Coordinates of C-alpha atoms in Angstrom, one line a residue:
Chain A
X133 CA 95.2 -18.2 -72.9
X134 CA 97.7 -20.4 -72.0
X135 CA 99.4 -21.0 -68.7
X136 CA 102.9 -20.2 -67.8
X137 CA 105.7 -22.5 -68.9
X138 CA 108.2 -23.9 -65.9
X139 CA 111.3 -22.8 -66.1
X140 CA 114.1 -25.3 -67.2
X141 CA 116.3 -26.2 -64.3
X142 CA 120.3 -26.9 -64.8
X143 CA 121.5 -29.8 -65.4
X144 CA 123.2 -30.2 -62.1
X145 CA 122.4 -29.0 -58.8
X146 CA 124.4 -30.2 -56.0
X147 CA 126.7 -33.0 -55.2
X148 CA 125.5 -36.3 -53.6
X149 CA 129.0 -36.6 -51.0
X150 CA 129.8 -39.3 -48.4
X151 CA 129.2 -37.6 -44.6
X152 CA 132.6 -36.7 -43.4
X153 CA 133.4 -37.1 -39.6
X154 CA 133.1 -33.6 -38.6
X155 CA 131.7 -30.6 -39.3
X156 CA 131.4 -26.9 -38.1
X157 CA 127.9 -27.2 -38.3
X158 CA 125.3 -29.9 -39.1
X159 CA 121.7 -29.1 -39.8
X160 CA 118.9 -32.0 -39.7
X161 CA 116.6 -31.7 -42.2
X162 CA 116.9 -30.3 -45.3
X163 CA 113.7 -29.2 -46.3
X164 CA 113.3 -25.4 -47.2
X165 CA 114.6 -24.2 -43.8
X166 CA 117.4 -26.2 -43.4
X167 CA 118.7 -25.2 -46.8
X168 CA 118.1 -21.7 -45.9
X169 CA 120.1 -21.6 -43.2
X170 CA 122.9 -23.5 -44.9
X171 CA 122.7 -21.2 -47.6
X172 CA 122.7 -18.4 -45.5
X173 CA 125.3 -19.5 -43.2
X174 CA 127.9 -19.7 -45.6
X175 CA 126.8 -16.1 -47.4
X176 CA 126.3 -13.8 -44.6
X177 CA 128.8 -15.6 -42.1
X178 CA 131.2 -17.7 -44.0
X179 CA 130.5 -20.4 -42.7
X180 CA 131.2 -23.5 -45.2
X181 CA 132.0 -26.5 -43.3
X182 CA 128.4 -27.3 -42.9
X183 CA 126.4 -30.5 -43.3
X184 CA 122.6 -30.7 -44.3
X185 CA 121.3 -34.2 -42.9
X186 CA 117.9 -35.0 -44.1
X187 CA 116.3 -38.8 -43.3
X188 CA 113.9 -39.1 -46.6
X189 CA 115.3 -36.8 -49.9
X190 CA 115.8 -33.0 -50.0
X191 CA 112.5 -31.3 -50.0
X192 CA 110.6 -34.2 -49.8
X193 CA 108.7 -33.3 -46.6
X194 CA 106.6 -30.6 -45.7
X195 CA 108.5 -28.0 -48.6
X196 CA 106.9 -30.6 -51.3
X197 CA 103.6 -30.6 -49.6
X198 CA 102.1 -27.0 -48.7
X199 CA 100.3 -25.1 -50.9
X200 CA 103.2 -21.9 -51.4
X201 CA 101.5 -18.9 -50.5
X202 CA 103.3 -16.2 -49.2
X203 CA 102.2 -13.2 -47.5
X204 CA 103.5 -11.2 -44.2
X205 CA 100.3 -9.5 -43.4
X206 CA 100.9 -10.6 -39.7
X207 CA 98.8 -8.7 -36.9
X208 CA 101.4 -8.5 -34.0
X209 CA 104.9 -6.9 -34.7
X210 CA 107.0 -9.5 -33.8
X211 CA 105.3 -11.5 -36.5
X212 CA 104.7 -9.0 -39.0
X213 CA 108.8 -8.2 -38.6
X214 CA 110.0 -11.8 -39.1
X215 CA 107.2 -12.4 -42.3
X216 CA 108.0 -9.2 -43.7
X217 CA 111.9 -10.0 -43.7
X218 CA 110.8 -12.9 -45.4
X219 CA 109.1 -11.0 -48.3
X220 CA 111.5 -8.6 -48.9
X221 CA 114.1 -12.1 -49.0
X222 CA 112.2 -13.7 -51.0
X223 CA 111.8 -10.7 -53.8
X224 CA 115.5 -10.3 -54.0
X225 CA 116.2 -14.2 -54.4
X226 CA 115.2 -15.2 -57.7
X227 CA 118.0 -13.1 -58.7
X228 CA 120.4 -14.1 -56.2
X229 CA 120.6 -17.3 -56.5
X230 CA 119.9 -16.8 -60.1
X231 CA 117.2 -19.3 -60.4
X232 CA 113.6 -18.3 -61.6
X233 CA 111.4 -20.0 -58.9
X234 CA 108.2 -18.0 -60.1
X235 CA 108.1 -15.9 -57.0
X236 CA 104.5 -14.2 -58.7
X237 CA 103.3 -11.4 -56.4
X238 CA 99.8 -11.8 -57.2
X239 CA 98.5 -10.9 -53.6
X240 CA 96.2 -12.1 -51.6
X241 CA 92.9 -11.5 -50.3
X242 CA 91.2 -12.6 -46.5
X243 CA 87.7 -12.7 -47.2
X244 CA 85.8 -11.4 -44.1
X245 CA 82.3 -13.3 -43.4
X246 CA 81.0 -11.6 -40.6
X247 CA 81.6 -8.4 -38.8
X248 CA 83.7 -9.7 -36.2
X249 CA 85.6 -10.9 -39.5
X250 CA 85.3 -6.8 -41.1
X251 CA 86.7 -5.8 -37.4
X252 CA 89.6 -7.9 -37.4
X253 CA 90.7 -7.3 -40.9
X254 CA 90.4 -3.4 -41.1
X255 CA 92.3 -3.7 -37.6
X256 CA 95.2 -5.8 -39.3
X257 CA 95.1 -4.2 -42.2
X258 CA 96.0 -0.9 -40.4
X259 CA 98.4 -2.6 -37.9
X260 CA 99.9 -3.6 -41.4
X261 CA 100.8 -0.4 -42.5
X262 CA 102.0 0.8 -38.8
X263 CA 104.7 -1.8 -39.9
X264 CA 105.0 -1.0 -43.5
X265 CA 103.5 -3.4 -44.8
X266 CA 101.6 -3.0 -47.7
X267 CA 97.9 -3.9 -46.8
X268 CA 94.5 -2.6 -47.8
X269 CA 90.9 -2.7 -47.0
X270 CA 88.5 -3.7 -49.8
X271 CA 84.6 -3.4 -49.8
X272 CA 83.0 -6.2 -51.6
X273 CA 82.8 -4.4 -55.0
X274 CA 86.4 -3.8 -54.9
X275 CA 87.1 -7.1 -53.8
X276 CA 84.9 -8.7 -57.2
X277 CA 87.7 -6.3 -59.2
X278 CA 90.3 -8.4 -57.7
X279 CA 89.1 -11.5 -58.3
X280 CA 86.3 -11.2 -60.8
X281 CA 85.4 -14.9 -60.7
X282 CA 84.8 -14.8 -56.5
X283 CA 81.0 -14.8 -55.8
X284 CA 80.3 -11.4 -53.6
X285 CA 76.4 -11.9 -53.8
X286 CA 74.7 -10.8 -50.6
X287 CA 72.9 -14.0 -51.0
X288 CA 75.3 -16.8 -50.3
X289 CA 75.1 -18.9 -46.5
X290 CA 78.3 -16.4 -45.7
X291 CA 78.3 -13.4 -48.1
X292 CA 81.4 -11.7 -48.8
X293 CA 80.9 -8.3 -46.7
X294 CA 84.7 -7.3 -48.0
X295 CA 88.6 -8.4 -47.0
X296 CA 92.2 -6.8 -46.6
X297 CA 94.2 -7.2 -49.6
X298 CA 98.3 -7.4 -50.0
X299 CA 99.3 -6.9 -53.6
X300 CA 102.7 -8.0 -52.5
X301 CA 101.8 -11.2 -51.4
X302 CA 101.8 -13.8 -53.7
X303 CA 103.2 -17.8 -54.6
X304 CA 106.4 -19.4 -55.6
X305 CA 107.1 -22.9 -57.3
X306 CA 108.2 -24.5 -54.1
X307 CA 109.9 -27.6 -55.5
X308 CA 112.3 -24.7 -57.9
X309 CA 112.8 -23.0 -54.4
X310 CA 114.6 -25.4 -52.5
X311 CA 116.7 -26.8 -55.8
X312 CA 117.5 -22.7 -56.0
X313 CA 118.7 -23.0 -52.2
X314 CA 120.3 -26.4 -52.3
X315 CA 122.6 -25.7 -55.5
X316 CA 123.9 -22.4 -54.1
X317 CA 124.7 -23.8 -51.0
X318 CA 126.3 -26.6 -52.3
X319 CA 128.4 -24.4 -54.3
X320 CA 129.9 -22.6 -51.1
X321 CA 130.6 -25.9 -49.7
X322 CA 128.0 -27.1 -48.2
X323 CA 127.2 -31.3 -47.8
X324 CA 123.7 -31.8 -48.4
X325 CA 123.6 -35.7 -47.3
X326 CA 120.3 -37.6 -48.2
X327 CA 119.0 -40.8 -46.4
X328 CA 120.5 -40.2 -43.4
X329 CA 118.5 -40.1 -40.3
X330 CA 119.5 -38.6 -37.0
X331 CA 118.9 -41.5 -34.6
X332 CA 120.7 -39.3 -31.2
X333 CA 122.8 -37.2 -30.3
X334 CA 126.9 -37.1 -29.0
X335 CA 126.4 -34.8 -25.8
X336 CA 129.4 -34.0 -23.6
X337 CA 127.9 -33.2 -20.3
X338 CA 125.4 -30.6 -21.1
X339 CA 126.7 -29.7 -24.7
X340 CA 126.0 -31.2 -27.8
X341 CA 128.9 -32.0 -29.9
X342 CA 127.4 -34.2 -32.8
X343 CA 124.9 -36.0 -34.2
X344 CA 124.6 -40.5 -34.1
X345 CA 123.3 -41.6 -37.7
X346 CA 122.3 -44.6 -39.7
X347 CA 125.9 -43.3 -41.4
X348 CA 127.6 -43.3 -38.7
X349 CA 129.2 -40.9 -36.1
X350 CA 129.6 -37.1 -37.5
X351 CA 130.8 -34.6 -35.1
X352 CA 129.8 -30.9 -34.8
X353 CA 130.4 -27.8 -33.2
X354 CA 126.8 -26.8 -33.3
X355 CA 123.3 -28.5 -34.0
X356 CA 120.8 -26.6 -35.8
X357 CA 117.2 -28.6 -36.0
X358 CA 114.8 -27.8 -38.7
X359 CA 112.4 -31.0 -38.6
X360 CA 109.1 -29.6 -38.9
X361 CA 106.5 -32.0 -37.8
X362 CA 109.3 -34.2 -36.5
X363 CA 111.0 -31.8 -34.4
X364 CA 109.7 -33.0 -31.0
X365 CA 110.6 -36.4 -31.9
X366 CA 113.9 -35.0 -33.2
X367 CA 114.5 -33.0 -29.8
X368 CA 113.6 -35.8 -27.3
X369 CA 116.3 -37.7 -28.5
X370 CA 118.7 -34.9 -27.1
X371 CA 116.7 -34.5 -24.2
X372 CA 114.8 -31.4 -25.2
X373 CA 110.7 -31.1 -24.7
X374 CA 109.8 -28.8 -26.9
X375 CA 105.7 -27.3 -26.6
X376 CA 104.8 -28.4 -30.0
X377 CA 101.9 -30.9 -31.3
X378 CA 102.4 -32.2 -34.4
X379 CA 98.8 -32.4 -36.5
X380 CA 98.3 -33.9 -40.2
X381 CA 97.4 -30.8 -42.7
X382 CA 96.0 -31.8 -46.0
X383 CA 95.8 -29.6 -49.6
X384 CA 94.4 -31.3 -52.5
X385 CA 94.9 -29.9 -57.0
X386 CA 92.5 -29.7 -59.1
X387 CA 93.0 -30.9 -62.8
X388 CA 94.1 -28.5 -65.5
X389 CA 92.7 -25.3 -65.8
X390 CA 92.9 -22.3 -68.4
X391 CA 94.3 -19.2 -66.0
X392 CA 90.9 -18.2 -64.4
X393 CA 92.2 -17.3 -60.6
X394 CA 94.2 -13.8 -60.8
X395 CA 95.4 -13.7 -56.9
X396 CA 94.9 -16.1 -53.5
X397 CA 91.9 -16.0 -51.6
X398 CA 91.6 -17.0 -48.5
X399 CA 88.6 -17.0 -45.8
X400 CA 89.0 -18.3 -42.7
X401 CA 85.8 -18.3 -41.5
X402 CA 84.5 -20.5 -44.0
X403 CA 87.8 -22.2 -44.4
X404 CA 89.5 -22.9 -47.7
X405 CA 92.7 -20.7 -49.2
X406 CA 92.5 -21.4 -52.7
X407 CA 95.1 -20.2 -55.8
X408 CA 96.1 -21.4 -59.2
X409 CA 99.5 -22.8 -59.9
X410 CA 101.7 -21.6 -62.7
X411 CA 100.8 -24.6 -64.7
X412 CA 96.7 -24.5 -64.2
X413 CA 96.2 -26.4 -61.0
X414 CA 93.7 -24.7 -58.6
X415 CA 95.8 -25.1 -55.7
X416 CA 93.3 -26.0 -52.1
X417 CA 93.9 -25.8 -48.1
X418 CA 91.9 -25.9 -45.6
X419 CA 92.6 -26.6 -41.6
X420 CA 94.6 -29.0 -39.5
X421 CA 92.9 -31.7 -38.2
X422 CA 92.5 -31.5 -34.6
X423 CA 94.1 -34.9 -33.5
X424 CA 97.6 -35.5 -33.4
X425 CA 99.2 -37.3 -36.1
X426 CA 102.0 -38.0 -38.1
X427 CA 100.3 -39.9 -40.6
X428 CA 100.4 -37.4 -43.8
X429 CA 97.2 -37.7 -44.5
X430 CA 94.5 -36.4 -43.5
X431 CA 90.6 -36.4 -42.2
X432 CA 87.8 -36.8 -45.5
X433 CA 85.5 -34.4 -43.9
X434 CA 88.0 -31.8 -43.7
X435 CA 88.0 -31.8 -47.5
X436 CA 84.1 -32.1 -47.7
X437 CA 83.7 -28.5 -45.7
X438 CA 86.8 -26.9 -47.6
X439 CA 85.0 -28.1 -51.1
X440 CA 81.8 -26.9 -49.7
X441 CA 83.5 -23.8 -49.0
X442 CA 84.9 -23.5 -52.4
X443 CA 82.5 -23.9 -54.7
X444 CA 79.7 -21.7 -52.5
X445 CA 83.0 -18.8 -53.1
X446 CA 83.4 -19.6 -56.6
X447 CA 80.5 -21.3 -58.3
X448 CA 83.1 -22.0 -61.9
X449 CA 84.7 -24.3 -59.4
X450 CA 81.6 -26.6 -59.4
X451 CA 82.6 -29.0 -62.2
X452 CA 86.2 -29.1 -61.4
X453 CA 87.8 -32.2 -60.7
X454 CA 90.0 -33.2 -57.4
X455 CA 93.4 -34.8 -58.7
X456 CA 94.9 -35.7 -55.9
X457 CA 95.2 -34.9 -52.1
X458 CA 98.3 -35.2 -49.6
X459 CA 99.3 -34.7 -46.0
X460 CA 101.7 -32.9 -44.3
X461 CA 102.5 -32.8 -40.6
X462 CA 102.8 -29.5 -39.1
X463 CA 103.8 -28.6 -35.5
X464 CA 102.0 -26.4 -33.9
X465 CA 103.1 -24.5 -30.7
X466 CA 100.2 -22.9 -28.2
X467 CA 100.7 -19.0 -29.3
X468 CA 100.7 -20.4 -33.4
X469 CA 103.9 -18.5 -33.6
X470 CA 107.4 -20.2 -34.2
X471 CA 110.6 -21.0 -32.0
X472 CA 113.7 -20.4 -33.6
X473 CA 116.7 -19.9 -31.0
X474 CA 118.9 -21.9 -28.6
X475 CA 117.7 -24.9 -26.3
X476 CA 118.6 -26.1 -22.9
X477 CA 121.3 -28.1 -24.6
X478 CA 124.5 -25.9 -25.4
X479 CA 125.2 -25.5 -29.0
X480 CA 121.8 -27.1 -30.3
X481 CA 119.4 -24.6 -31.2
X482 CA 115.8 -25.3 -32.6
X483 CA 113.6 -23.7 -35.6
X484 CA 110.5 -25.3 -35.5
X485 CA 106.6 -24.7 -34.3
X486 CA 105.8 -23.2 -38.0
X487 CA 102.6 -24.9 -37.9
X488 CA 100.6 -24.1 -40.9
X489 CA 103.0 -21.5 -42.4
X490 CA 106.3 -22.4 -42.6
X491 CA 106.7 -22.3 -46.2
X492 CA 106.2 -18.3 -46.5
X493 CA 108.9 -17.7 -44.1
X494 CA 111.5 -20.0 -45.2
X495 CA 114.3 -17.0 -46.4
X496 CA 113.8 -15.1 -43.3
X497 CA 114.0 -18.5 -41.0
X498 CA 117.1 -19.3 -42.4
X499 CA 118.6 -16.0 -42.1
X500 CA 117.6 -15.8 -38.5
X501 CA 118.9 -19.3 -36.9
X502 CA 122.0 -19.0 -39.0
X503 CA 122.4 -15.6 -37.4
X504 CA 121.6 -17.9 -34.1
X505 CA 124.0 -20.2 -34.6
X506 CA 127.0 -18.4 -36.5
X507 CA 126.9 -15.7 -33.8
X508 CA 125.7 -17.6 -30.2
X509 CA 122.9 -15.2 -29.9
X510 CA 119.7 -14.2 -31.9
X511 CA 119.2 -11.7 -34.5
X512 CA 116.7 -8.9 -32.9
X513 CA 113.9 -10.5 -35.5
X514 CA 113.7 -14.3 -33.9
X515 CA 114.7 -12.6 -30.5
X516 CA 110.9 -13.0 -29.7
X517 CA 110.4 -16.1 -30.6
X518 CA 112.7 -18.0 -28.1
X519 CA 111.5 -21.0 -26.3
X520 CA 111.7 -19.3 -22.6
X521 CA 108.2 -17.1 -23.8
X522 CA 106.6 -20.3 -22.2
X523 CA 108.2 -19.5 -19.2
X524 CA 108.0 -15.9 -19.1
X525 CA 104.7 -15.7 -20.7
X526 CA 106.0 -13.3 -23.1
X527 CA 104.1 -15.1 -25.7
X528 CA 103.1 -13.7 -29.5
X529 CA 99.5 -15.4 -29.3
X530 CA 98.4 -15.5 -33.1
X531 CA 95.4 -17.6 -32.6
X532 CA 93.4 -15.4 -34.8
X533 CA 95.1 -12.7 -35.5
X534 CA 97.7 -14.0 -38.4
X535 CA 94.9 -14.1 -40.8
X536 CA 94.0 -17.9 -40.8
X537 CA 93.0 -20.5 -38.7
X538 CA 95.3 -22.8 -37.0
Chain B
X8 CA 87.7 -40.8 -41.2
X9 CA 88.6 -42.6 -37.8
X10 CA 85.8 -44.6 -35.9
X11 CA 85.9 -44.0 -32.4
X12 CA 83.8 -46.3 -29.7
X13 CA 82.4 -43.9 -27.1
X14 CA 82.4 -46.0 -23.7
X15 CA 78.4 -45.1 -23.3
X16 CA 77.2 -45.0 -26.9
X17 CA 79.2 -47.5 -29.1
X18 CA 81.4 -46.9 -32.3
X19 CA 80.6 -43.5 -34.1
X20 CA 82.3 -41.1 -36.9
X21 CA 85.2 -38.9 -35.8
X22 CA 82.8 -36.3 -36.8
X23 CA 80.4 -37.1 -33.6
X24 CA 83.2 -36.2 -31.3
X25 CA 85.8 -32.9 -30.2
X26 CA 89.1 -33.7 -29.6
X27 CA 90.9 -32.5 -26.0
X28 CA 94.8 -33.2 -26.2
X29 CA 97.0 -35.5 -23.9
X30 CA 95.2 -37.6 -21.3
X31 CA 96.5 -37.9 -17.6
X32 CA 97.3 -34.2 -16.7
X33 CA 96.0 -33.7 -13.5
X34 CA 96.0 -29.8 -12.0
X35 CA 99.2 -29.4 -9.6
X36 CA 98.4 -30.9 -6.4
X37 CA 100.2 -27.8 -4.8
X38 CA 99.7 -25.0 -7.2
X39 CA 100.6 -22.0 -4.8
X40 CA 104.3 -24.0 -4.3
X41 CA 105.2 -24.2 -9.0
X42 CA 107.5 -22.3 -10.1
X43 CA 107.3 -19.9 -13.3
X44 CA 109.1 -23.1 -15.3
X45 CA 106.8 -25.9 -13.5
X46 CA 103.6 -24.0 -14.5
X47 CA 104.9 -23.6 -17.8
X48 CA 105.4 -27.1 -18.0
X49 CA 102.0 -27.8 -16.6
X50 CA 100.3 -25.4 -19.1
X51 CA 102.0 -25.2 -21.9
X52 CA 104.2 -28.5 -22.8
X53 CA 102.3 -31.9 -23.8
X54 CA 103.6 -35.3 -24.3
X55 CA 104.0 -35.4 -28.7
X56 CA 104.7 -39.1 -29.0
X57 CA 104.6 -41.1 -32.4
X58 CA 103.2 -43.9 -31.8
X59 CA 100.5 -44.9 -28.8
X60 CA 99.1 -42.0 -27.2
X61 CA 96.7 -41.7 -24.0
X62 CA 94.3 -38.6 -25.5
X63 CA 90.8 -37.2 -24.3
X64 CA 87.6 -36.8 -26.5
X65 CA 84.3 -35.5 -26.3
X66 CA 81.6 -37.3 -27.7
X67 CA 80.1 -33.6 -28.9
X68 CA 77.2 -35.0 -31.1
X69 CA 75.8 -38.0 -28.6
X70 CA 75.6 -38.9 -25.0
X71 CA 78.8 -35.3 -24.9
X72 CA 80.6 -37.1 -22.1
X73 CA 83.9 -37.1 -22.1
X74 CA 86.3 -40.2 -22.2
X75 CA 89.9 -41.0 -23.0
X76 CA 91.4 -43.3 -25.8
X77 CA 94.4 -44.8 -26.5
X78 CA 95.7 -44.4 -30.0
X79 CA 98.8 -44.7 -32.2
X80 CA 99.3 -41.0 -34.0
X81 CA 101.7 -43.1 -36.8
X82 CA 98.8 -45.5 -37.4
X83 CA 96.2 -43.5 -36.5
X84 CA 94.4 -46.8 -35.1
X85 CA 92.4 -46.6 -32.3
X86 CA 94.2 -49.2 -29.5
X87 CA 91.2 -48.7 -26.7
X88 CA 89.0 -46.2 -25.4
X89 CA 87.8 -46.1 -21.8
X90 CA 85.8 -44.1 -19.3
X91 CA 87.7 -40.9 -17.0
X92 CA 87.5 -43.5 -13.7
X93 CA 89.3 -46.1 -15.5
X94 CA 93.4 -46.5 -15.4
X95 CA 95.3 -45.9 -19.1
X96 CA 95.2 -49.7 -20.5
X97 CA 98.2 -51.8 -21.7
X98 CA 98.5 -51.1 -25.3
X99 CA 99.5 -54.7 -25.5
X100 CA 96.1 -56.1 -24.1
X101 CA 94.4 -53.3 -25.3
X102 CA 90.7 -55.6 -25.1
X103 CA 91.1 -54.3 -21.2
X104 CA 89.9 -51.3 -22.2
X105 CA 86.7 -51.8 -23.9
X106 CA 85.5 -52.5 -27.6
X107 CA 88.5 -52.2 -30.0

């Protein structure tokens, strides 16, 4: 057996242009969101006249540093709308933007531990289905024919007592995602401008009207901020307190391996979420750590109870070698589900609070705040998730029900 | 791994201790007179800074008091720590505020 080759990528992807003075709109960041809604500004709106401005290089933040599962089996249906969007984007976009990013629906499993764990999934799993998506329960025995090499003896510390299942879940080579994104937009017209940090913002009474860089001035009609773990930073600067705390969240690669791990597992009781990239790398996650921190790194004994974790789930792991670990910094809100809509400021508008999950929602987060900021108001899917919840109380608490910890 | 000095038992892992968010919110002096945006604010928002930050902590597997520290989320170093009674320290003269 031999592992899947990696697609070769074109030559050239997008241009590398000096920041003009003004622009429709200007998005900060230009990580997997921020393309996304570039991209799909200019596609479903027409709008071309659109800078990306991202601080470090495109994709270098959080979209290089998660570990690329994607799944929508979301318990509430706000969520579960929004995530499942997202899935049906993302199995339509390896043609549409005519780039084969390995979008490999191999599914994923959530291992249940204990019979609260057994409760909860057969619950999601049904409110699943109620919102069409595809979700089953598995008993342990089924669950051993999904992944033959997961150990389902009743005689581990926290045996396998069965777990939900979407076969339509699944991975995608993140890196080819955002180089898919960032070549089509810049096609249309879009300016994706590296090394250019947004140090504040022009504001004309209560209305934002462009953005102050280390490249100067550059005026907009509308702000779009897709920051990630910087977005509270990013906000303050215009005024804006946003209810988000940004934590460091680590993954780690193994070496090398022969294919061995047919789909993604993850158990959040025990917590680890473990798959195999395309090229052999068993691919590791585990938990936030609980401090704030925008250090992109992260806590040693995190790694020590998602190794434990691991190996106790897949005993073939035991000899495996760790390659290398990195950080990301997520921004968490307190109902673990994200804000994407307009802010106190007039024309700025926000997508952020993704906390651990950003990367599986990127299509459908890009096709909601450009709907937010092409049109004024928001698309019926990111409706939900405006900042006022906090307010209202209206809140979409997924602590616990989205299927993993946060 | 950090290394955090509880006020009472001295410098342990980060493992010893739970971790309880932003420092310094005290419960609304007036609670019956917030409105729907101030209690909001009061619940739900917290300060995010990068750089020092006033936090509290537990010290879960020793003397399980808590205490508050003072410590730079880019850095992650820990600038002072210092008992509930005691005012946030100057990060500049952070010896004030107990063993660095």
């Amino acid at each position: 057996m031999t592992a899947e080759p990696l697609p070769e990528h074109p030559d050239f992807l997008w241009r590398t242009p000096e920041p003009r003075s003004s622009y429709d709109v200007v998005i900060v960041g230009a990580g997997g969101h921020g393309l996304a809604t570039a991209y799909y500004l200019a596609k479903n709106h027409g709008i071309t006249n659109v800078a990306v401005l991202e601080k470090g290089w495109l994709a270098g933040g959080n979209m290089a540093r998660n570990t690329t599962i994607i799944r929508s089996n979301y318990l509430l249906d706000e969520s579960a709308g929004i995530y499942e969007h997202a899935l049906k984007l993302w199995e339509r976009l390896p043609e549409e933007l005519d780039y084969d990013f390995l979008f490999s629906q191999r599914g994923v499993l959530n291992l249940a531990h204990t019979l609260q764990d057994v409760r909860e999934g057969v619950r999601r799993a049904n409110a699943n289905r109620l919102n069409g998506v595809d979700a089953e329960w598995l008993e342990p025995d089924e669950v051993a024919k999904v992944c033959p090499i997961l150990n389902v003896s009743p005689h581990t510390r926290y045996p396998v007592l069965g777990g939900t299942f979407q076969p339509r879940a699944g991975i995608a080579k993140h890196d080819h995602v955002a180089w898919a994104l960032a070549r089509r937009a810049d096609e249309m017209g879009v300016d994706l401008i590296q090394g250019c940090e947004v140090t504040g913002f022009l504001k004309d009474g209560d209305r934002v009207v462009g953005v102050e860089t280390n490249l100067g001035r550059i005026h907009a009609g509308r702000v779009g901020l897709a920051a990630a773990g910087h977005s509270s930073v990013l906000a303050e600067r215009a005024g804006v307190r946003l209810p988000v705390q940004s934590h460091p969240l680590q993954a780690l690669v193994s070496e090398l391996h022969e294919p061995v791990h047919p789909t993604v597992v993850m158990s959040n009781h025990v917590h680890v979420y473990v798959s195999q990239a395309h090229k052999g790398e068993l691919v590791m996650g585990a938990g936030v750590d609980t401090y704030n921190g925008y250090g992109q790194r992260g806590s040693f004994h995190v790694i020590e109870h998602q190794m434990a974790a691991a190996v106790e789930l897949f005993p073939v792991f035991a000899r495996a070698h760790v390659l290398r670990t990195w950080g990301g910094i997520v921004d968490v809100t307190p109902d673990a589900s994200p804000i994407i809509g307009a802010t106190p400021v007039e024309n700025l508008y926000v997508n952020c609070g993704w906390g651990t999950g950003g990367f599986k929602a990127t299509p459908a987060a890009g096709w909601t705040l450009a709907h937010t900021i092409a049109t004024g108001e928001p698309h019926p899917l990111n409706a939900p998730f405006a900042l006022e919840r906090f307010t209202t109380g209206a809140l979409i608490d997924e602590h616990g029900a989205a299927a993993v910890a946060h | 791994m950090l290394l955090i000095a509880c006020p009472w038992c001295g410098p342990r892992d980060e493992t010893e201790y739970h971790y309880g968010g932003q420092a310094h919110v005290p419960y609304p002096e007036k609670p019956a007179e917030l409105d729907d945006r101030q209690w909001a604010e009061y619940v739900f928002y917290r300060d995010n800074p990068k750089g020092p930050f006033a936090e509290r902590w537990m010290h879960a597997h020793g003397c399980r008091r808590w205490f508050n520290a003072l410590r730079d989320t880019a850095t992650y170093e820990v600038l002072a720590t210092y008992r509930l009674d005691e005012p946030r320290p100057d990060p500049a003269a952070p010896a004030a505020g107990g063993e660095r």
